[in-house]
Amino acid sequence: MEEPNFFDKVYQVVRLIPAGRVTSYGAIAAYLGTKGSARMVGYAMLASSKAYPPVPAHRVVNRSGLLTAKFHFGGNLMQELLQSEGITVIDDQIKDFKTHYWDPAQELL
DNA sequence: CCCGTGACGACAT
DNA sequence: TATGTCGCCACGG
C-alpha cells in the first residue's frame, strides 16, 4: 500500500462518478484542491489505463463537454461507452452537458 | 536536482 | 463572438 498520490486521488474521484454522468477535469482538480492544475488531472488519467481497479475515464471530459479523451481511447470507443450509459454525444460533444454534469464538490458534499 | 511533458482552463486580443 | 497565447503543477527521466 502506497500513500495516495495526486494521481490516486484523481482515480478515486473518477471512480465515484455514477454511470450516465460526466464531469470535467477542472472540477476534479478543484475538488482535490489543485484548482489551477486541471492539466494534472488529465495527465493522471493518462496513467489511469494501468490503474486498478480500472477508472471510468470516459466519463471525464473537458469543461466544454468535448470528448477530448476519445483520441486516447482509440476511435469512437469513448463515445459509444457514453451513449451506452444513456448520454447523447453529437460531434464528439456531449449534448445537454450541464444536465449530465456531476460535480464532486456538489455530490460528495 | 533540473528539465520536459501534458486527456485543461482562463484571459487577452 | 472566435481564435490564440500563457499559466498551472505533479511525475518521470
XYZ file of N, CA, C and O (backbone and C1' of nucleotides) in Angstrom:
618
model
N 0.845 -1.211 0.000
C 0.000 0.000 0.000
C 0.867 1.243 0.000
O 1.651 1.469 0.880
N 0.685 2.014 -0.998
C 1.439 3.255 -1.032
C 0.548 4.412 -0.660
O -0.658 4.315 -0.719
N 1.142 5.454 -0.284
C 0.354 6.612 0.090
C -0.355 7.196 -1.119
O 0.144 7.126 -2.216
N -1.545 7.713 -0.913
C -2.333 8.260 -2.018
C -1.677 9.480 -2.649
O -1.641 10.541 -2.049
N -1.174 9.290 -3.844
C -0.589 10.417 -4.565
C -1.705 11.210 -5.229
O -2.847 10.814 -5.208
N -1.323 12.282 -5.832
C -2.318 13.102 -6.535
C -3.050 12.252 -7.577
O -4.268 12.319 -7.708
N -2.304 11.439 -8.257
C -2.889 10.585 -9.286
C -3.951 9.671 -8.685
O -5.064 9.570 -9.182
N -3.604 9.011 -7.606
C -4.540 8.073 -6.981
C -5.801 8.794 -6.517
O -6.901 8.258 -6.616
N -5.630 9.982 -6.031
C -6.800 10.751 -5.586
C -7.728 11.001 -6.771
O -8.944 10.909 -6.656
N -7.122 11.336 -7.886
C -7.912 11.579 -9.098
C -8.674 10.315 -9.466
O -9.866 10.363 -9.763
N -7.998 9.200 -9.429
C -8.648 7.933 -9.789
C -9.844 7.677 -8.876
O -10.901 7.267 -9.324
N -9.663 7.895 -7.609
C -10.747 7.658 -6.650
C -11.965 8.498 -6.987
O -13.090 8.006 -6.986
N -11.753 9.748 -7.244
C -12.880 10.645 -7.551
C -13.576 10.209 -8.832
O -14.795 10.142 -8.900
N -12.798 9.885 -9.842
C -13.378 9.481 -11.129
C -14.200 8.203 -10.964
O -15.252 8.045 -11.557
N -13.718 7.323 -10.126
C -14.434 6.066 -9.901
C -15.764 6.305 -9.196
O -16.654 5.476 -9.236
N -15.904 7.453 -8.553
C -17.143 7.774 -7.851
C -18.189 8.341 -8.798
O -19.344 8.518 -8.423
N -17.807 8.622 -9.999
C -18.766 9.176 -10.963
C -19.786 8.099 -11.330
O -19.423 7.051 -11.829
N -21.054 8.371 -11.051
C -22.114 7.397 -11.373
C -22.306 7.266 -12.874
O -22.044 8.208 -13.618
N -22.762 6.109 -13.289
C -22.993 5.876 -14.712
C -24.024 6.860 -15.247
O -24.986 7.196 -14.582
N -23.798 7.329 -16.437
C -24.730 8.271 -17.040
C -24.423 9.703 -16.661
O -25.146 10.623 -16.991
N -23.331 9.897 -15.928
C -22.937 11.254 -15.521
C -21.529 11.532 -16.024
O -20.755 10.612 -16.272
N -21.188 12.789 -16.098
C -19.865 13.185 -16.561
C -19.370 14.375 -15.740
O -20.153 15.065 -15.105
N -18.107 14.593 -15.755
C -17.534 15.732 -15.033
C -16.357 16.281 -15.822
O -15.948 15.714 -16.823
N -15.811 17.358 -15.346
C -14.711 17.997 -16.060
C -13.415 17.885 -15.264
O -13.436 17.669 -14.054
N -12.332 18.016 -15.937
C -11.013 17.922 -15.305
C -10.864 19.007 -14.242
O -10.374 18.746 -13.140
N -11.284 20.192 -14.584
C -11.151 21.317 -13.653
C -11.930 21.067 -12.367
O -11.478 21.425 -11.282
N -13.100 20.447 -12.479
C -13.924 20.172 -11.304
C -13.197 19.221 -10.365
O -13.191 19.412 -9.154
N -12.588 18.215 -10.938
C -11.847 17.241 -10.125
C -10.638 17.911 -9.490
O -10.363 17.738 -8.310
N -9.955 18.686 -10.294
C -8.768 19.387 -9.788
C -9.147 20.305 -8.637
O -8.492 20.325 -7.603
N -10.237 21.021 -8.802
C -10.693 21.944 -7.767
C -11.071 21.176 -6.502
O -10.804 21.615 -5.397
N -11.690 20.024 -6.690
C -12.115 19.215 -5.552
C -10.901 18.717 -4.777
O -10.929 18.593 -3.558
N -9.839 18.434 -5.486
C -8.618 17.953 -4.843
C -7.825 19.097 -4.231
O -6.901 18.866 -3.458
N -8.194 20.304 -4.594
C -7.503 21.451 -4.006
C -6.526 22.101 -4.968
O -6.057 23.192 -4.734
N -6.221 21.400 -6.049
C -5.292 21.956 -7.029
C -6.086 22.574 -8.180
O -5.968 22.163 -9.317
N -6.871 23.533 -7.838
C -7.781 24.163 -8.770
C -7.133 24.540 -10.097
O -7.693 24.294 -11.161
N -6.009 25.136 -10.034
C -5.374 25.618 -11.266
C -4.671 24.560 -12.085
O -4.094 24.865 -13.114
N -4.722 23.325 -11.627
C -3.976 22.294 -12.347
C -4.875 21.248 -12.981
O -4.723 20.063 -12.751
N -5.804 21.702 -13.786
C -6.696 20.771 -14.474
C -5.858 19.858 -15.372
O -6.202 18.697 -15.595
N -4.750 20.367 -15.849
C -3.887 19.567 -16.724
C -3.373 18.354 -15.991
O -3.157 17.297 -16.561
N -3.141 18.519 -14.721
C -2.621 17.404 -13.924
C -3.626 16.273 -13.885
O -3.265 15.108 -13.882
N -4.898 16.630 -13.826
C -5.933 15.607 -13.800
C -5.862 14.792 -15.091
O -5.869 13.568 -15.072
N -5.788 15.490 -16.186
C -5.685 14.800 -17.470
C -4.417 13.973 -17.546
O -4.422 12.843 -18.037
N -3.367 14.513 -17.013
C -2.082 13.798 -17.018
C -2.202 12.515 -16.197
O -1.691 11.466 -16.569
N -2.899 12.630 -15.088
C -3.110 11.457 -14.233
C -3.953 10.415 -14.962
O -3.686 9.220 -14.894
N -4.926 10.878 -15.669
C -5.804 9.966 -16.406
C -5.025 9.186 -17.454
O -5.383 8.072 -17.791
N -3.977 9.792 -17.912
C -3.136 9.123 -18.891
C -2.692 7.778 -18.343
O -2.690 6.767 -19.039
N -2.294 7.796 -17.083
C -1.821 6.577 -16.440
C -2.982 5.763 -15.879
O -2.786 4.666 -15.377
N -4.175 6.299 -15.950
C -5.346 5.611 -15.396
C -5.564 4.259 -16.086
O -6.136 3.355 -15.511
N -5.082 4.147 -17.297
C -5.250 2.889 -18.035
C -4.599 1.731 -17.310
O -5.070 0.607 -17.368
N -3.525 2.025 -16.605
C -2.824 0.974 -15.878
C -3.222 0.961 -14.401
O -2.739 0.143 -13.638
N -4.131 1.867 -14.041
C -4.601 1.919 -12.657
C -5.575 0.771 -12.407
O -6.243 0.302 -13.312
N -5.635 0.340 -11.192
C -6.544 -0.736 -10.831
C -7.139 -0.491 -9.461
O -6.413 -0.148 -8.545
N -8.501 -0.637 -9.331
C -9.437 -1.018 -10.403
C -9.480 0.007 -11.536
O -9.178 1.162 -11.300
N -9.899 -0.414 -12.705
C -9.967 0.467 -13.861
C -10.771 1.724 -13.575
O -11.730 1.694 -12.815
N -10.380 2.810 -14.183
C -11.060 4.091 -13.962
C -11.959 4.435 -15.160
O -11.521 4.329 -16.292
N -13.203 4.806 -14.899
C -14.122 5.182 -15.987
C -13.761 6.531 -16.583
O -14.522 7.491 -16.506
N -12.619 6.607 -17.168
C -12.122 7.870 -17.698
C -13.012 8.404 -18.814
O -12.966 9.587 -19.112
N -13.812 7.539 -19.383
C -14.682 8.003 -20.463
C -15.761 8.940 -19.945
O -16.440 9.604 -20.707
N -15.917 8.992 -18.611
C -16.908 9.894 -18.020
C -16.298 11.244 -17.703
O -16.951 12.103 -17.137
N -15.066 11.406 -18.033
C -14.395 12.678 -17.767
C -14.082 13.382 -19.080
O -13.414 12.837 -19.950
N -14.594 14.582 -19.207
C -14.369 15.363 -20.415
C -13.898 16.766 -20.030
O -13.851 17.094 -18.854
N -13.585 17.556 -21.018
C -13.131 18.899 -20.681
C -14.321 19.775 -20.312
O -15.458 19.352 -20.357
N -14.057 20.986 -19.948
C -15.099 21.858 -19.417
C -16.167 22.198 -20.472
O -17.228 22.693 -20.138
N -15.912 21.934 -21.708
C -16.887 22.196 -22.764
C -17.756 20.981 -23.040
O -18.671 21.046 -23.834
N -17.447 19.878 -22.393
C -18.205 18.660 -22.657
C -17.692 17.985 -23.912
O -18.338 17.091 -24.460
N -16.534 18.388 -24.346
C -15.946 17.807 -25.547
C -15.146 16.550 -25.193
O -14.398 16.537 -24.226
N -15.301 15.523 -25.999
C -14.616 14.256 -25.700
C -13.151 14.321 -26.129
O -12.694 13.645 -27.036
N -12.431 15.125 -25.426
C -11.014 15.304 -25.731
C -10.233 14.004 -25.566
O -9.216 13.793 -26.192
N -10.734 13.145 -24.713
C -10.013 11.911 -24.399
C -10.258 10.815 -25.415
O -9.569 9.815 -25.456
N -11.213 10.994 -26.242
C -11.572 9.935 -27.202
C -10.403 9.622 -28.122
O -10.222 8.511 -28.575
N -9.583 10.624 -28.316
C -8.412 10.441 -29.160
C -7.466 9.410 -28.553
O -6.762 8.684 -29.220
N -7.491 9.344 -27.226
C -6.612 8.431 -26.492
C -7.257 7.066 -26.288
O -6.570 6.077 -26.119
N -8.554 7.057 -26.288
C -9.248 5.771 -26.154
C -9.055 4.958 -27.418
O -8.923 3.750 -27.377
N -9.050 5.683 -28.514
C -8.894 4.987 -29.786
C -10.213 4.886 -30.516
O -11.093 4.129 -30.130
N -10.360 5.670 -31.566
C -11.590 5.606 -32.342
C -12.764 6.198 -31.595
O -12.627 7.133 -30.837
N -13.947 5.585 -31.810
C -15.162 6.129 -31.187
C -15.562 5.349 -29.945
O -16.693 5.378 -29.517
N -14.617 4.631 -29.386
C -14.902 3.811 -28.207
C -15.517 4.634 -27.082
O -16.546 4.279 -26.523
N -14.880 5.734 -26.748
C -15.364 6.584 -25.658
C -16.794 7.050 -25.925
O -17.632 7.034 -25.027
N -17.028 7.455 -27.141
C -18.362 7.949 -27.482
C -19.414 6.860 -27.291
O -20.485 7.101 -26.742
N -19.091 5.657 -27.715
C -20.049 4.565 -27.590
C -20.282 4.211 -26.126
O -21.389 3.857 -25.733
N -19.253 4.291 -25.334
C -19.389 3.981 -23.914
C -20.362 4.957 -23.263
O -21.229 4.570 -22.480
N -20.217 6.228 -23.592
C -21.098 7.247 -23.008
C -22.535 7.038 -23.485
O -23.470 7.094 -22.683
N -22.695 6.779 -24.737
C -24.036 6.555 -25.276
C -24.647 5.315 -24.645
O -25.850 5.245 -24.422
N -23.790 4.340 -24.353
C -24.246 3.107 -23.733
C -24.807 3.361 -22.342
O -25.605 2.591 -21.814
N -24.367 4.484 -21.755
C -24.830 4.826 -20.410
C -25.992 5.808 -20.449
O -26.416 6.321 -19.420
N -26.447 6.098 -21.635
C -27.613 6.981 -21.768
C -27.256 8.413 -22.091
O -28.102 9.291 -22.057
N -25.989 8.667 -22.393
C -25.572 10.038 -22.709
C -25.534 10.218 -24.232
O -25.000 9.373 -24.939
N -26.114 11.290 -24.691
C -26.126 11.556 -26.127
C -24.890 12.355 -26.520
O -24.583 13.388 -25.931
N -24.186 11.836 -27.500
C -22.966 12.511 -27.942
C -23.105 12.912 -29.415
O -23.396 12.074 -30.260
N -22.917 14.177 -29.665
C -23.034 14.679 -31.029
C -21.752 15.422 -31.418
O -21.348 16.365 -30.745
N -21.136 14.971 -32.472
C -19.921 15.627 -32.960
C -18.848 15.671 -31.862
O -18.258 16.684 -31.586
N -18.648 14.520 -31.206
C -17.649 14.405 -30.137
C -17.953 15.342 -28.976
O -17.082 15.648 -28.179
N -19.191 15.755 -28.894
C -19.559 16.667 -27.824
C -20.812 16.154 -27.121
O -21.735 15.661 -27.766
N -20.831 16.261 -25.791
C -21.967 15.758 -25.028
C -23.146 16.723 -25.128
O -22.995 17.916 -24.875
N -24.297 16.169 -25.461
C -25.497 17.004 -25.554
C -26.051 17.195 -24.151
O -26.041 16.275 -23.360
N -26.514 18.396 -23.847
C -27.024 18.696 -22.514
C -25.957 18.366 -21.471
O -26.226 17.714 -20.480
N -24.770 18.812 -21.740
C -23.630 18.521 -20.862
C -23.927 18.878 -19.416
O -23.751 18.082 -18.516
N -24.405 20.072 -19.209
C -24.696 20.518 -17.848
C -25.762 19.661 -17.179
O -25.818 19.570 -15.962
N -26.605 19.032 -17.989
C -27.653 18.180 -17.427
C -27.056 16.883 -16.885
O -27.459 16.384 -15.841
N -26.048 16.375 -17.571
C -25.378 15.147 -17.148
C -24.177 15.457 -16.253
O -23.510 14.553 -15.783
N -23.924 16.719 -16.062
C -22.755 17.118 -15.282
C -22.832 16.617 -13.845
O -23.872 16.642 -13.213
N -21.703 16.184 -13.363
C -21.609 15.647 -11.995
C -20.427 16.318 -11.301
O -19.287 16.064 -11.657
N -20.745 17.160 -10.343
C -19.688 17.889 -9.663
C -19.358 17.215 -8.334
O -20.224 17.068 -7.482
N -18.139 16.735 -8.154
C -17.739 16.048 -6.920
C -17.992 16.909 -5.693
O -18.507 16.428 -4.687
N -17.675 18.161 -5.766
C -17.869 19.049 -4.623
C -19.350 19.228 -4.318
O -19.734 19.622 -3.226
N -20.167 18.918 -5.287
C -21.606 19.093 -5.120
C -22.254 17.803 -4.608
O -23.061 17.831 -3.699
N -21.849 16.685 -5.188
C -22.452 15.401 -4.840
C -21.793 14.772 -3.621
O -22.440 14.104 -2.835
N -20.509 14.999 -3.471
C -19.769 14.416 -2.351
C -19.720 15.358 -1.181
O -19.020 15.127 -0.222
N -20.478 16.392 -1.262
C -20.504 17.414 -0.221
C -20.602 16.788 1.156
O -21.636 16.229 1.458
P 17.493 17.891 -4.107
O 17.985 18.729 -5.361
C 19.392 18.929 -5.567
C 19.645 19.331 -7.004
C 18.550 20.257 -7.493
O 19.105 21.159 -8.433
C 18.482 18.225 -8.719
P 18.245 22.388 -8.883
O 18.040 22.025 -10.426
C 19.205 21.760 -11.231
C 18.806 21.497 -12.671
C 17.741 22.455 -13.174
O 17.983 22.759 -14.545
C 16.900 20.240 -13.229
P 16.879 23.629 -15.351
O 16.172 22.486 -16.201
C 16.966 21.607 -16.992
C 16.102 20.896 -18.029
C 15.007 21.767 -18.625
O 14.875 21.504 -20.014
C 14.038 19.917 -17.479
P 13.667 22.111 -20.873
O 12.713 20.840 -21.067
C 13.285 19.601 -21.478
C 12.202 18.553 -21.689
C 11.009 19.083 -22.478
O 10.517 18.058 -23.351
C 10.299 18.420 -20.312
P 9.233 18.298 -24.241
O 8.089 17.560 -23.387
C 8.273 16.184 -23.035
C 7.063 15.669 -22.267
C 5.733 16.030 -22.918
O 4.912 14.868 -22.969
C 5.751 16.703 -20.641
P 3.867 14.695 -24.133
O 2.530 15.098 -23.347
C 2.044 14.230 -22.323
C 0.905 14.918 -21.595
C -0.039 15.660 -22.538
O -1.369 15.138 -22.418
C 0.648 17.046 -20.710
P -2.118 14.959 -23.848
O -3.586 14.682 -23.289
C -4.677 14.659 -24.190
C -5.944 14.873 -23.388
C -5.836 15.754 -22.141
O -6.947 16.601 -22.088
C -6.807 13.722 -21.565
P -6.749 18.116 -22.587
O -6.871 18.990 -21.244
C -7.524 18.494 -20.092
C -7.849 19.640 -19.145
C -9.017 20.504 -19.614
O -9.822 20.871 -18.505
C -7.079 21.818 -19.445
P -11.035 21.847 -18.673
O -10.400 23.267 -18.310
C -9.816 23.437 -17.014
C -9.576 24.911 -16.723
C -10.713 25.799 -17.210
O -11.060 26.733 -16.194
C -8.650 26.419 -18.279
P -12.167 27.840 -16.437
O -11.324 29.213 -16.505
C -10.229 29.408 -15.620
C -9.452 30.665 -15.992
C -10.372 31.815 -16.379
O -9.884 33.032 -15.819
C -8.904 31.307 -18.183
P -10.650 34.390 -16.114
O -9.583 35.134 -17.058
C -8.186 35.075 -16.724
C -7.336 35.765 -17.772
C -7.912 37.090 -18.263
O -6.867 38.045 -18.404
C -7.644 35.609 -20.101
P -7.241 39.511 -18.960
O -6.577 39.449 -20.421
C -5.254 38.927 -20.582
C -4.779 39.140 -22.021
C -5.164 40.500 -22.585
O -4.113 41.024 -23.407
C -6.231 38.766 -23.829
P -4.321 42.433 -24.143
O -4.734 41.995 -25.633
C -3.886 41.108 -26.347
C -4.398 40.876 -27.762
C -4.928 42.138 -28.436
O -4.500 42.198 -29.802
C -6.615 40.479 -28.424
P -21.558 36.397 -27.088
O -20.766 35.919 -28.411
C -21.388 36.040 -29.678
C -20.435 35.571 -30.755
C -19.681 34.289 -30.365
O -19.478 33.484 -31.537
C -18.156 36.094 -30.605
P -18.728 32.048 -31.402
O -17.263 32.372 -31.987
C -17.102 32.970 -33.270
C -15.622 32.994 -33.668
C -14.887 31.684 -33.410
O -13.983 31.408 -34.481
C -13.899 33.437 -32.135
P -13.091 30.056 -34.440
O -11.661 30.669 -34.044
C -11.158 31.779 -34.788
C -9.777 32.160 -34.291
C -8.864 30.975 -33.972
O -7.575 31.207 -34.531
C -9.044 32.375 -32.066
P -6.314 30.200 -34.274
O -5.482 31.006 -33.147
C -5.323 32.413 -33.291
C -4.362 32.960 -32.232
C -3.232 31.996 -31.866
O -2.015 32.714 -31.715
C -4.566 32.478 -29.931
P -0.648 31.950 -31.292
O -0.518 32.311 -29.736
C -0.667 33.682 -29.337
C -0.509 33.832 -27.823
C 0.632 32.987 -27.233
O 1.389 33.776 -26.321
C -1.412 32.505 -26.113
P 2.702 33.160 -25.599
O 2.106 32.997 -24.109
C 1.486 34.132 -23.473
C 1.082 33.796 -22.040
C 2.148 33.031 -21.245
O 2.281 33.598 -19.950
C 0.106 31.777 -21.332
P 3.277 32.951 -18.867
O 2.253 32.156 -17.920
C 1.028 32.792 -17.520
C 0.250 31.903 -16.549
C 1.161 31.162 -15.560
O 0.511 31.085 -14.290
C -0.037 29.604 -16.886
P 1.435 30.499 -13.013
O 0.442 29.429 -12.349
C -0.789 29.133 -12.918
C -1.170 27.668 -12.708
C -0.150 26.862 -11.892
O -0.583 26.726 -10.546
C -0.688 25.735 -13.956
P 0.577 26.453 -9.417
O 0.721 24.864 -9.394
C -0.433 24.048 -9.305
C -0.066 22.604 -9.593
C 1.120 22.093 -8.773
O 0.843 20.796 -8.304
C 1.560 21.792 -11.070
P 1.739 20.232 -7.052
O 1.949 18.701 -7.465
C 0.803 17.899 -7.703
C 1.126 16.781 -8.676
C 2.297 15.922 -8.199
O 2.025 14.561 -8.485
C 2.800 16.876 -10.323
P 2.907 13.442 -7.889
O 3.591 12.863 -9.194
C 2.765 12.485 -10.296
C 3.582 11.917 -11.422
C 4.780 11.064 -10.980
O 4.930 9.977 -11.862
C 5.557 12.930 -12.225
P 6.020 8.852 -11.534
O 6.959 9.058 -12.818
C 6.343 9.148 -14.106
C 7.431 9.267 -15.166
C 8.629 8.353 -14.922
O 9.114 7.845 -16.157
C 9.317 10.635 -14.859
P 10.411 6.880 -16.146
O 11.568 7.853 -16.670
C 11.318 8.642 -17.845
C 12.592 9.369 -18.245
C 13.857 8.547 -17.996
O 14.817 8.779 -19.019
C 13.930 10.538 -16.705
